[in-house]
mmCIF file of C-alpha atoms and ligand atoms in Angstrom:
data_model
loop_
_atom_site.group_PDB
_atom_site.id
_atom_site.type_symbol
_atom_site.label_atom_id
_atom_site.label_comp_id
_atom_site.label_asym_id
_atom_site.label_seq_id
_atom_site.Cartn_x
_atom_site.Cartn_y
_atom_site.Cartn_z
ATOM 1 C CA UNK A 1 -111.057 -249.997 14.289
ATOM 2 C CA UNK A 2 -112.357 -253.232 12.755
ATOM 3 C CA UNK A 3 -115.158 -254.766 14.761
ATOM 4 C CA UNK A 4 -116.916 -258.055 14.205
ATOM 5 C CA UNK A 5 -120.140 -258.355 16.137
ATOM 6 C CA UNK A 6 -121.849 -261.739 16.323
ATOM 7 C CA UNK A 7 -121.006 -262.522 12.702
ATOM 8 C CA UNK A 8 -122.559 -265.600 11.142
ATOM 9 C CA UNK A 9 -122.176 -267.085 7.686
ATOM 10 C CA UNK A 10 -124.553 -269.741 6.474
ATOM 11 C CA UNK A 11 -123.778 -271.117 3.015
ATOM 12 C CA UNK A 12 -126.437 -272.752 0.916
ATOM 13 C CA UNK A 13 -125.088 -276.075 -0.255
ATOM 14 C CA UNK A 14 -126.335 -279.086 -2.217
ATOM 15 C CA UNK A 15 -127.583 -279.330 -5.781
ATOM 16 C CA UNK A 16 -130.473 -276.920 -5.326
ATOM 17 C CA UNK A 17 -129.113 -274.990 -2.379
ATOM 18 C CA UNK A 18 -131.613 -276.806 -0.200
ATOM 19 C CA UNK A 19 -129.192 -277.506 2.611
ATOM 20 C CA UNK A 20 -127.257 -275.068 4.711
ATOM 21 C CA UNK A 21 -123.826 -275.116 6.229
ATOM 22 C CA UNK A 22 -122.912 -272.801 9.080
ATOM 23 C CA UNK A 23 -119.320 -271.899 8.269
ATOM 24 C CA UNK A 24 -119.149 -269.124 10.885
ATOM 25 C CA UNK A 25 -121.452 -269.042 13.891
ATOM 26 C CA UNK A 26 -121.588 -265.883 15.987
ATOM 27 C CA UNK A 27 -118.032 -264.546 15.973
ATOM 28 C CA UNK A 28 -117.115 -261.293 17.710
ATOM 29 C CA UNK A 29 -113.672 -259.718 17.990
ATOM 30 C CA UNK A 30 -111.818 -256.500 17.191
ATOM 31 C CA UNK A 31 -108.692 -255.678 15.241
ATOM 32 C CA UNK A 32 -107.300 -252.495 16.811
ATOM 33 C CA UNK A 33 -105.092 -250.190 14.770
ATOM 34 C CA UNK A 34 -101.380 -250.850 14.951
ATOM 35 C CA UNK A 35 -101.912 -254.439 16.061
ATOM 36 C CA UNK A 36 -101.650 -257.849 14.510
ATOM 37 C CA UNK A 37 -104.443 -260.231 15.428
ATOM 38 C CA UNK A 38 -103.897 -263.823 14.461
ATOM 39 C CA UNK A 39 -106.857 -265.980 13.623
ATOM 40 C CA UNK A 40 -105.907 -269.587 14.155
ATOM 41 C CA UNK A 41 -107.756 -272.795 13.432
ATOM 42 C CA UNK A 42 -107.550 -275.975 11.457
ATOM 43 C CA UNK A 43 -108.598 -276.217 7.835
ATOM 44 C CA UNK A 44 -112.347 -275.733 7.404
ATOM 45 C CA UNK A 45 -112.819 -273.805 10.638
ATOM 46 C CA UNK A 46 -114.133 -270.750 8.777
ATOM 47 C CA UNK A 47 -111.036 -268.520 8.738
ATOM 48 C CA UNK A 48 -111.127 -267.627 5.050
ATOM 49 C CA UNK A 49 -114.879 -267.100 5.170
ATOM 50 C CA UNK A 50 -114.312 -264.508 7.905
ATOM 51 C CA UNK A 51 -111.534 -262.910 5.842
ATOM 52 C CA UNK A 52 -113.770 -262.749 2.782
ATOM 53 C CA UNK A 53 -116.627 -261.195 4.744
ATOM 54 C CA UNK A 54 -114.256 -258.531 6.092
ATOM 55 C CA UNK A 55 -113.129 -257.865 2.526
ATOM 56 C CA UNK A 56 -116.734 -257.685 1.369
ATOM 57 C CA UNK A 57 -116.212 -260.614 -1.003
ATOM 58 C CA UNK A 58 -119.033 -262.633 0.566
ATOM 59 C CA UNK A 59 -121.960 -261.088 2.456
ATOM 60 C CA UNK A 60 -122.513 -261.814 6.138
ATOM 61 C CA UNK A 61 -125.653 -263.782 6.960
ATOM 62 C CA UNK A 62 -126.270 -262.136 10.336
ATOM 63 C CA UNK A 63 -124.293 -259.839 12.600
ATOM 64 C CA UNK A 64 -122.184 -256.900 11.570
ATOM 65 C CA UNK A 65 -118.686 -255.982 10.499
ATOM 66 C CA UNK A 66 -117.681 -252.343 10.789
ATOM 67 C CA UNK A 67 -114.548 -250.341 10.092
ATOM 68 C CA UNK A 68 -114.383 -247.237 12.282
ATOM 69 C CA UNK A 69 -118.098 -247.626 12.820
ATOM 70 C CA UNK A 70 -119.057 -247.879 9.141
ATOM 71 C CA UNK A 71 -120.347 -251.165 7.745
ATOM 72 C CA UNK A 72 -118.352 -253.031 5.094
ATOM 73 C CA UNK A 73 -119.205 -251.561 1.702
ATOM 74 C CA UNK A 74 -117.272 -253.269 -1.046
ATOM 75 C CA UNK A 75 -116.147 -250.655 -3.538
ATOM 76 C CA UNK A 76 -113.434 -248.171 -4.292
ATOM 77 C CA UNK A 77 -113.666 -246.239 -1.023
ATOM 78 C CA UNK A 78 -113.627 -249.341 1.152
ATOM 79 C CA UNK A 79 -110.696 -250.890 -0.698
ATOM 80 C CA UNK A 80 -108.715 -247.728 -0.186
ATOM 81 C CA UNK A 81 -108.622 -248.740 3.482
ATOM 82 C CA UNK A 82 -108.901 -252.512 3.467
ATOM 83 C CA UNK A 83 -106.902 -254.899 1.308
ATOM 84 C CA UNK A 84 -106.298 -258.634 1.265
ATOM 85 C CA UNK A 85 -103.273 -260.742 0.462
ATOM 86 C CA UNK A 86 -103.800 -264.462 -0.045
ATOM 87 C CA UNK A 87 -102.024 -267.767 0.095
ATOM 88 C CA UNK A 88 -101.166 -268.141 -3.566
ATOM 89 C CA UNK A 89 -99.559 -264.935 -4.808
ATOM 90 C CA UNK A 90 -99.448 -266.226 -8.402
ATOM 91 C CA UNK A 91 -103.246 -266.333 -8.552
ATOM 92 C CA UNK A 92 -103.401 -262.596 -7.828
ATOM 93 C CA UNK A 93 -101.442 -261.784 -10.982
ATOM 94 C CA UNK A 94 -102.445 -262.127 -14.597
ATOM 95 C CA UNK A 95 -99.585 -264.129 -16.132
ATOM 96 C CA UNK A 96 -99.720 -262.280 -19.466
ATOM 97 C CA UNK A 97 -99.095 -258.869 -17.903
ATOM 98 C CA UNK A 98 -95.991 -257.593 -16.210
ATOM 99 C CA UNK A 99 -96.211 -257.852 -12.437
ATOM 100 C CA UNK A 100 -96.070 -254.101 -11.919
ATOM 101 C CA UNK A 101 -99.334 -253.656 -13.804
ATOM 102 C CA UNK A 102 -100.955 -253.980 -10.359
ATOM 103 C CA UNK A 103 -99.441 -250.563 -9.530
ATOM 104 C CA UNK A 104 -100.767 -249.048 -12.722
ATOM 105 C CA UNK A 105 -104.260 -250.230 -11.837
ATOM 106 C CA UNK A 106 -104.031 -248.554 -8.442
ATOM 107 C CA UNK A 107 -102.926 -245.321 -10.077
ATOM 108 C CA UNK A 108 -105.807 -245.378 -12.549
ATOM 109 C CA UNK A 109 -108.383 -246.102 -9.871
ATOM 110 C CA UNK A 110 -107.152 -243.896 -7.051
ATOM 111 C CA UNK A 111 -104.559 -241.404 -8.218
ATOM 112 C CA UNK A 112 -105.451 -240.411 -11.788
ATOM 113 C CA UNK A 113 -104.108 -236.901 -11.278
ATOM 114 C CA UNK A 114 -100.650 -238.046 -10.205
ATOM 115 C CA UNK A 115 -98.018 -237.605 -12.880
ATOM 116 C CA UNK A 116 -96.277 -240.661 -14.280
ATOM 117 C CA UNK A 117 -92.948 -239.530 -12.887
ATOM 118 C CA UNK A 118 -94.285 -238.952 -9.407
ATOM 119 C CA UNK A 119 -96.161 -242.244 -9.460
ATOM 120 C CA UNK A 120 -93.033 -244.096 -10.506
ATOM 121 C CA UNK A 121 -91.201 -242.568 -7.573
ATOM 122 C CA UNK A 122 -93.948 -243.587 -5.151
ATOM 123 C CA UNK A 123 -93.969 -247.146 -6.487
ATOM 124 C CA UNK A 124 -90.204 -247.372 -6.123
ATOM 125 C CA UNK A 125 -90.413 -246.126 -2.552
ATOM 126 C CA UNK A 126 -93.146 -248.669 -1.732
ATOM 127 C CA UNK A 127 -91.046 -251.450 -3.250
ATOM 128 C CA UNK A 128 -88.011 -250.425 -1.240
ATOM 129 C CA UNK A 129 -90.232 -250.342 1.851
ATOM 130 C CA UNK A 130 -90.968 -254.025 1.339
ATOM 131 C CA UNK A 131 -87.277 -254.754 0.773
ATOM 132 C CA UNK A 132 -87.495 -255.209 -2.965
ATOM 133 C CA UNK A 133 -85.079 -253.667 -5.439
ATOM 134 C CA UNK A 134 -87.368 -251.761 -7.839
ATOM 135 C CA UNK A 135 -85.060 -252.438 -10.775
ATOM 136 C CA UNK A 136 -85.308 -256.172 -10.159
ATOM 137 C CA UNK A 137 -89.103 -256.171 -10.104
ATOM 138 C CA UNK A 138 -90.406 -253.496 -12.446
ATOM 139 C CA UNK A 139 -90.890 -254.775 -15.962
ATOM 140 C CA UNK A 140 -90.842 -258.448 -14.940
ATOM 141 C CA UNK A 141 -93.555 -261.009 -15.607
ATOM 142 C CA UNK A 142 -95.021 -262.895 -12.635
ATOM 143 C CA UNK A 143 -93.242 -266.136 -13.583
ATOM 144 C CA UNK A 144 -89.922 -264.306 -13.441
ATOM 145 C CA UNK A 145 -90.443 -263.506 -9.763
ATOM 146 C CA UNK A 146 -90.546 -265.794 -6.741
ATOM 147 C CA UNK A 147 -93.615 -266.333 -4.568
ATOM 148 C CA UNK A 148 -92.009 -264.272 -1.818
ATOM 149 C CA UNK A 149 -91.301 -261.417 -4.225
ATOM 150 C CA UNK A 150 -94.859 -261.454 -5.554
ATOM 151 C CA UNK A 151 -96.228 -261.476 -2.014
ATOM 152 C CA UNK A 152 -94.162 -258.352 -1.317
ATOM 153 C CA UNK A 153 -95.326 -256.690 -4.524
ATOM 154 C CA UNK A 154 -98.895 -257.151 -3.264
ATOM 155 C CA UNK A 155 -97.982 -255.712 0.114
ATOM 156 C CA UNK A 156 -96.249 -252.761 -1.593
ATOM 157 C CA UNK A 157 -99.365 -252.181 -3.655
ATOM 158 C CA UNK A 158 -101.480 -252.146 -0.488
ATOM 159 C CA UNK A 159 -99.074 -249.644 1.096
ATOM 160 C CA UNK A 160 -99.646 -247.172 -1.744
ATOM 161 C CA UNK A 161 -103.232 -246.829 -0.566
ATOM 162 C CA UNK A 162 -104.417 -245.127 2.578
ATOM 163 C CA UNK A 163 -104.577 -248.503 4.233
ATOM 164 C CA UNK A 164 -106.047 -249.174 7.651
ATOM 165 C CA UNK A 165 -106.370 -252.934 7.599
ATOM 166 C CA UNK A 166 -104.569 -255.723 5.816
ATOM 167 C CA UNK A 167 -106.181 -259.162 5.762
ATOM 168 C CA UNK A 168 -103.396 -261.690 5.266
ATOM 169 C CA UNK A 169 -104.843 -265.160 4.627
ATOM 170 C CA UNK A 170 -102.200 -267.897 4.934
ATOM 171 C CA UNK A 171 -99.736 -265.669 3.142
ATOM 172 C CA UNK A 172 -96.689 -267.578 4.271
ATOM 173 C CA UNK A 173 -97.966 -271.114 3.628
ATOM 174 C CA UNK A 174 -96.387 -271.352 0.215
ATOM 175 C CA UNK A 175 -93.099 -269.695 1.078
ATOM 176 C CA UNK A 176 -89.897 -271.359 2.196
ATOM 177 C CA UNK A 177 -88.787 -270.890 5.777
ATOM 178 C CA UNK A 178 -86.396 -267.960 5.356
ATOM 179 C CA UNK A 179 -88.730 -266.030 3.031
ATOM 180 C CA UNK A 180 -91.475 -266.629 5.559
ATOM 181 C CA UNK A 181 -89.519 -264.900 8.292
ATOM 182 C CA UNK A 182 -88.844 -261.971 5.952
ATOM 183 C CA UNK A 183 -92.523 -261.567 5.130
ATOM 184 C CA UNK A 184 -93.418 -261.761 8.814
ATOM 185 C CA UNK A 185 -90.838 -259.131 9.672
ATOM 186 C CA UNK A 186 -92.441 -257.020 7.018
ATOM 187 C CA UNK A 187 -95.848 -257.395 8.643
ATOM 188 C CA UNK A 188 -94.271 -256.348 11.923
ATOM 189 C CA UNK A 189 -93.047 -253.160 10.232
ATOM 190 C CA UNK A 190 -96.451 -252.571 8.689
ATOM 191 C CA UNK A 191 -98.144 -252.610 12.043
ATOM 192 C CA UNK A 192 -95.513 -250.115 13.169
ATOM 193 C CA UNK A 193 -97.082 -247.704 10.672
ATOM 194 C CA UNK A 194 -100.349 -247.913 12.580
ATOM 195 C CA UNK A 195 -102.081 -250.445 10.346
ATOM 196 C CA UNK A 196 -104.099 -253.312 11.699
ATOM 197 C CA UNK A 197 -103.348 -256.759 10.357
ATOM 198 C CA UNK A 198 -105.582 -259.825 10.530
ATOM 199 C CA UNK A 199 -103.110 -262.652 10.188
ATOM 200 C CA UNK A 200 -104.997 -265.812 9.260
ATOM 201 C CA UNK A 201 -103.043 -269.003 9.751
ATOM 202 C CA UNK A 202 -103.044 -272.644 10.733
ATOM 203 C CA UNK A 203 -99.362 -272.333 11.567
ATOM 204 C CA UNK A 204 -98.944 -271.744 15.252
ATOM 205 C CA UNK A 205 -95.294 -271.078 15.684
ATOM 206 C CA UNK A 206 -95.339 -268.204 13.220
ATOM 207 C CA UNK A 207 -98.714 -266.703 14.061
ATOM 208 C CA UNK A 208 -97.537 -266.514 17.604
ATOM 209 C CA UNK A 209 -94.449 -264.645 16.638
ATOM 210 C CA UNK A 210 -95.899 -261.294 15.713
ATOM 211 C CA UNK A 211 -99.483 -261.070 16.942
ATOM 212 C CA UNK A 212 -100.506 -259.036 19.972
ATOM 213 C CA UNK A 213 -103.776 -260.892 20.062
ATOM 214 C CA UNK A 214 -104.889 -264.385 19.136
ATOM 215 C CA UNK A 215 -108.323 -265.697 18.257
ATOM 216 C CA UNK A 216 -108.742 -269.477 18.151
ATOM 217 C CA UNK A 217 -111.502 -270.638 15.847
ATOM 218 C CA UNK A 218 -113.055 -274.089 15.936
ATOM 219 C CA UNK A 219 -115.915 -275.153 13.677
ATOM 220 C CA UNK A 220 -116.784 -271.534 12.999
ATOM 221 C CA UNK A 221 -116.903 -270.340 16.593
ATOM 222 C CA UNK A 222 -114.312 -268.750 18.849
ATOM 223 C CA UNK A 223 -113.176 -271.116 21.581
ATOM 224 C CA UNK A 224 -110.532 -268.871 23.091
ATOM 225 C CA UNK A 225 -109.114 -265.419 22.510
ATOM 226 C CA UNK A 226 -107.087 -262.752 24.202
ATOM 227 C CA UNK A 227 -103.565 -261.448 24.293
ATOM 228 C CA UNK A 228 -101.207 -263.880 22.601
ATOM 229 C CA UNK A 229 -99.170 -264.134 25.800
ATOM 230 C CA UNK A 230 -102.179 -265.331 27.740
ATOM 231 C CA UNK A 231 -103.670 -267.614 25.107
ATOM 232 C CA UNK A 232 -100.355 -269.352 24.480
ATOM 233 C CA UNK A 233 -98.933 -268.995 27.953
ATOM 234 C CA UNK A 234 -102.040 -270.210 29.741
ATOM 235 C CA UNK A 235 -104.283 -272.015 27.249
ATOM 236 C CA UNK A 236 -107.557 -272.909 28.920
ATOM 237 C CA UNK A 237 -109.708 -274.559 26.317
ATOM 238 C CA UNK A 238 -108.868 -278.205 25.593
ATOM 239 C CA UNK A 239 -108.895 -277.431 21.886
ATOM 240 C CA UNK A 240 -106.285 -274.706 22.275
ATOM 241 C CA UNK A 241 -104.156 -276.999 24.387
ATOM 242 C CA UNK A 242 -104.429 -279.658 21.799
ATOM 243 C CA UNK A 243 -103.654 -277.225 19.039
ATOM 244 C CA UNK A 244 -100.513 -276.143 20.866
ATOM 245 C CA UNK A 245 -99.354 -279.718 21.188
ATOM 246 C CA UNK A 246 -100.319 -280.671 17.630
ATOM 247 C CA UNK A 247 -97.735 -278.686 15.732
ATOM 248 C CA UNK A 248 -96.150 -281.625 13.910
ATOM 249 C CA UNK A 249 -99.491 -282.845 12.570
ATOM 250 C CA UNK A 250 -101.166 -279.607 11.602
ATOM 251 C CA UNK A 251 -102.613 -280.910 8.390
ATOM 252 C CA UNK A 252 -104.574 -283.705 10.042
ATOM 253 C CA UNK A 253 -107.888 -282.925 11.633
ATOM 254 C CA UNK A 254 -107.444 -282.645 15.361
ATOM 255 C CA UNK A 255 -109.461 -285.042 17.375
ATOM 256 C CA UNK A 256 -110.469 -284.186 20.891
ATOM 257 C CA UNK A 257 -107.815 -286.086 22.752
ATOM 258 C CA UNK A 258 -108.263 -284.495 26.145
ATOM 259 C CA UNK A 259 -111.526 -285.538 27.814
ATOM 260 C CA UNK A 260 -113.612 -282.447 28.368
ATOM 261 C CA UNK A 261 -115.032 -282.377 31.848
ATOM 262 C CA UNK A 262 -114.996 -278.846 33.149
ATOM 263 C CA UNK A 263 -116.247 -275.482 32.034
ATOM 264 C CA UNK A 264 -114.617 -272.308 33.210
ATOM 265 C CA UNK A 265 -117.817 -270.416 33.571
ATOM 266 C CA UNK A 266 -120.237 -273.059 34.654
ATOM 267 C CA UNK A 267 -117.926 -274.637 37.164
ATOM 268 C CA UNK A 268 -117.069 -271.411 38.889
ATOM 269 C CA UNK A 269 -113.736 -270.718 37.239
ATOM 270 C CA UNK A 270 -114.759 -267.546 35.480
ATOM 271 C CA UNK A 271 -113.845 -264.254 37.038
ATOM 272 C CA UNK A 272 -115.669 -261.981 34.647
ATOM 273 C CA UNK A 273 -118.923 -261.805 32.758
ATOM 274 C CA UNK A 274 -119.948 -264.134 29.971
ATOM 275 C CA UNK A 275 -120.353 -262.377 26.629
ATOM 276 C CA UNK A 276 -120.948 -263.917 23.244
ATOM 277 C CA UNK A 277 -120.635 -267.395 24.703
ATOM 278 C CA UNK A 278 -117.180 -266.587 26.079
ATOM 279 C CA UNK A 279 -116.202 -266.076 29.686
ATOM 280 C CA UNK A 280 -113.499 -263.621 30.688
ATOM 281 C CA UNK A 281 -111.440 -266.098 32.658
ATOM 282 C CA UNK A 282 -108.759 -263.535 33.425
ATOM 283 C CA UNK A 283 -108.220 -259.994 32.195
ATOM 284 C CA UNK A 284 -108.257 -259.910 28.387
ATOM 285 C CA UNK A 285 -108.439 -263.694 28.116
ATOM 286 C CA UNK A 286 -111.744 -265.185 26.995
ATOM 287 C CA UNK A 287 -112.653 -268.820 26.771
ATOM 288 C CA UNK A 288 -115.694 -270.742 25.589
ATOM 289 C CA UNK A 289 -117.378 -273.422 27.564
ATOM 290 C CA UNK A 290 -115.292 -276.522 27.258
ATOM 291 C CA UNK A 291 -118.147 -278.962 27.179
ATOM 292 C CA UNK A 292 -118.917 -277.606 23.728
ATOM 293 C CA UNK A 293 -122.327 -279.181 23.654
ATOM 294 C CA UNK A 294 -125.019 -278.824 26.246
ATOM 295 C CA UNK A 295 -123.551 -275.550 27.410
ATOM 296 C CA UNK A 296 -124.093 -272.981 24.785
ATOM 297 C CA UNK A 297 -126.724 -270.382 25.469
ATOM 298 C CA UNK A 298 -125.250 -268.169 22.787
ATOM 299 C CA UNK A 299 -124.443 -270.877 20.307
ATOM 300 C CA UNK A 300 -126.645 -271.230 17.243
ATOM 301 C CA UNK A 301 -129.159 -274.064 17.463
ATOM 302 C CA UNK A 302 -128.663 -277.081 15.260
ATOM 303 C CA UNK A 303 -132.233 -276.705 13.934
ATOM 304 C CA UNK A 304 -132.085 -279.331 11.191
ATOM 305 C CA UNK A 305 -129.109 -277.749 9.503
ATOM 306 C CA UNK A 306 -125.759 -279.275 8.833
ATOM 307 C CA UNK A 307 -123.951 -278.707 12.093
ATOM 308 C CA UNK A 308 -120.233 -278.006 12.159
ATOM 309 C CA UNK A 309 -119.720 -280.844 14.639
ATOM 310 C CA UNK A 310 -121.374 -283.301 12.279
ATOM 311 C CA UNK A 311 -119.280 -282.041 9.439
ATOM 312 C CA UNK A 312 -116.100 -282.602 11.375
ATOM 313 C CA UNK A 313 -117.200 -286.130 12.097
ATOM 314 C CA UNK A 314 -118.019 -286.686 8.462
ATOM 315 C CA UNK A 315 -114.612 -285.427 7.524
ATOM 316 C CA UNK A 316 -112.932 -287.773 9.938
ATOM 317 C CA UNK A 317 -115.001 -290.645 8.614
ATOM 318 C CA UNK A 318 -114.151 -289.612 5.076
ATOM 319 C CA UNK A 319 -110.509 -289.765 5.887
ATOM 320 C CA UNK A 320 -110.769 -293.187 7.426
ATOM 321 C CA UNK A 321 -112.596 -294.478 4.365
ATOM 322 C CA UNK A 322 -109.977 -292.893 2.146
ATOM 323 C CA UNK A 323 -107.295 -295.001 3.674
HETATM 324 P P1 LIG B 401 -110.692 -272.250 6.467
HETATM 325 O O1 LIG B 401 -110.217 -271.042 5.746
HETATM 326 O O2 LIG B 401 -110.571 -272.154 7.957
HETATM 327 O O3 LIG B 401 -110.064 -273.505 5.958
HETATM 328 P P2 LIG B 401 -113.232 -271.822 5.088
HETATM 329 O O4 LIG B 401 -113.762 -270.513 5.540
HETATM 330 O O5 LIG B 401 -112.553 -271.861 3.769
HETATM 331 O O6 LIG B 401 -112.292 -272.415 6.223
HETATM 332 O O7 LIG B 401 -114.424 -272.877 5.081
HETATM 333 C C1 LIG B 401 -115.279 -273.062 6.190
HETATM 334 C C2 LIG B 401 -116.385 -274.025 5.815
HETATM 335 O O8 LIG B 401 -117.244 -273.421 4.866
HETATM 336 C C3 LIG B 401 -115.894 -275.308 5.180
HETATM 337 O O9 LIG B 401 -116.720 -276.352 5.614
HETATM 338 C C4 LIG B 401 -116.071 -275.048 3.708
HETATM 339 O O10 LIG B 401 -116.258 -276.250 3.002
HETATM 340 C C5 LIG B 401 -117.316 -274.192 3.673
HETATM 341 N N1 LIG B 401 -117.328 -273.251 2.541
HETATM 342 C C6 LIG B 401 -116.396 -272.336 2.244
HETATM 343 N N2 LIG B 401 -116.753 -271.610 1.162
HETATM 344 C C7 LIG B 401 -117.965 -272.098 0.757
HETATM 345 C C8 LIG B 401 -118.876 -271.769 -0.298
HETATM 346 N N3 LIG B 401 -118.612 -270.783 -1.165
HETATM 347 N N4 LIG B 401 -120.016 -272.470 -0.398
HETATM 348 C C9 LIG B 401 -120.289 -273.457 0.481
HETATM 349 N N5 LIG B 401 -119.499 -273.816 1.498
HETATM 350 C C10 LIG B 401 -118.332 -273.152 1.654
HETATM 351 MG MG1 LIG B 402 -108.626 -270.793 4.365
#
């Protein structure tokens, strides 16, 4: 359904845009229909940039993103099928309008011929589908609703469209624990309707909980991906292992604790072919070379640009100086 093929994003940075920053470097994966794919990585690894490219909010630099074979074309037709929900639900609402204005806007754009009465019924059904009581939500201002309620209003809005893919970028980060579980259960129901969900998160325990597939992103490239069972049950890349053991300190940058000495596909461990810089180490479980540098035929060359590795170092340095 959704296919990312060797997608790269290079931002121009600096006062005159004279420098570049490779936020995403050659990422390929699919989001099949009816599945949740979680995209996991620390802050700055390029997750939101990928989400924004899928939503057509920023253009890709190279590579392609297609939905059922058609390239991303931001506009009314595309947004009928692809919607995003983001970390801060309050920022998606205009505080001076009632929260349910978002439904009105959908009606105007997509269903102008639908009568007011029928539309009201559809909105109420969508709200009940996301476990909201329509009478408690309709007519309220955003500040009168909780973050969890607003997040559900946005999901209900998406459900009114002929949705194929929902991009959920850190949607549970600002919610308390019990609301989080509710929203995740809701995503599980959504995939039951045949939708695909890209669940972007830095939070391992929860991403794990509902995704069929997991993609681990590090410095803009995929280091490991496959079925969630395999990636979490048998993590192969040192970064993934570290990530799995780093749960209590998720907000700190992760340093490479485990010395990296072997490479599954250069040291004979790979069973399958190497594609996109990843080796199929076992069925439906792909892993990048663990030496990271000096072993990257398919990795973008540094070529005088600001390399992700250097950035990570700079960030670490920055933090040390901050202290
Ligand atoms: P994540 O969502 O994983 O935290 P992002 O995709 O937001 O990562 O950012 C990836 C990298 O790209 C970061 O180094 C970030 O500073 C940089 N970046 C993000 N957006 C822009 C932008 N509009 N212009 C320049 N650099 C950006
Ligand atoms: Mg982000």
